[in-house]
CSV table of C-alpha atoms in Angstrom, one decimal:
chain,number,residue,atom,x,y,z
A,22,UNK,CA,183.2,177.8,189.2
A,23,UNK,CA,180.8,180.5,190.8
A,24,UNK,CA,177.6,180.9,189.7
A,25,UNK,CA,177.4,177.4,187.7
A,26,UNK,CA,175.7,174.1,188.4
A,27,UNK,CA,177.5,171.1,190.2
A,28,UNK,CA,178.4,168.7,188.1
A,29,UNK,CA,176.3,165.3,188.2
A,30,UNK,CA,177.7,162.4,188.8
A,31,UNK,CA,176.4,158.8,188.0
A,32,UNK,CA,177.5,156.1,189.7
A,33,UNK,CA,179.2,153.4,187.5
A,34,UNK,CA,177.3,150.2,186.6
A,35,UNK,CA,178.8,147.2,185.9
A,36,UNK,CA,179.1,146.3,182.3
A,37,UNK,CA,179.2,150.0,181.1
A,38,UNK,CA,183.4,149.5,180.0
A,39,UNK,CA,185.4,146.7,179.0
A,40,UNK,CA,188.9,148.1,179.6
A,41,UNK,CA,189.8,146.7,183.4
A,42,UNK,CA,192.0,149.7,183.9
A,43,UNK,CA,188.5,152.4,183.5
A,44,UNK,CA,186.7,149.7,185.7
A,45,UNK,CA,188.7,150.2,188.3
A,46,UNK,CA,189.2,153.8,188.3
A,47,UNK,CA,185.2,153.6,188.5
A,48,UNK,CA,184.7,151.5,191.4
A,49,UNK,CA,187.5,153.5,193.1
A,50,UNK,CA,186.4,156.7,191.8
A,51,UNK,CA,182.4,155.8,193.8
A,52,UNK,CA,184.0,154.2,196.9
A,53,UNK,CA,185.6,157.7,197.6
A,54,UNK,CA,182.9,159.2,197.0
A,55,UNK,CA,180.8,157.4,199.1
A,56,UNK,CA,183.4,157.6,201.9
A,57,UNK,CA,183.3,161.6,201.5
A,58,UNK,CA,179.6,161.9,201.7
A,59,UNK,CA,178.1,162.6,198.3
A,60,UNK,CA,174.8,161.7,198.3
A,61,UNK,CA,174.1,163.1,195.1
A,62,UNK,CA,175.7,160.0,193.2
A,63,UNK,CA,173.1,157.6,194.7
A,64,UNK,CA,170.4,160.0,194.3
A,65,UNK,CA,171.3,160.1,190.5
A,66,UNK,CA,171.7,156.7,190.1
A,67,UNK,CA,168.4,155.6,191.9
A,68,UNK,CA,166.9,158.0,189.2
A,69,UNK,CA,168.6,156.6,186.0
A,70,UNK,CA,168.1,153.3,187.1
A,71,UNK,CA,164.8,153.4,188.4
A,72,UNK,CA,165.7,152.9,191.8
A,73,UNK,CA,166.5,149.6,191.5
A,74,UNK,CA,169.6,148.8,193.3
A,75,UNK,CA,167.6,150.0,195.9
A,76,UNK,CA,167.2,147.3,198.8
């Protein structure tokens, strides 16, 4: 908790499960997320991904 690193978080991509259930805990899971302000998820994923889900 004090005096370690924040977590990173990766935004799910479509494709990565096939279990509808953990799909939608995913898309769920980066809508709130987005909603609260974590800019760190977009960040990450424009950095795994090359940036190229950026518009």
């Amino acid at each position: 908790v004090y005096g370690r690193a924040i977590p990173k978080l990766t935004r799910f991509l479509p494709g990565e499960t096939k279990v509808e259930a953990v799909r939608r805990e995913l898309v769920d899971r980066d809508e709130c997320l987005r909603q609260l302000g974590f800019p760190q998820v977009a960040t990450t994923c424009a950095a795994k991904c090359g940036g190229s889900h950026q518009s």
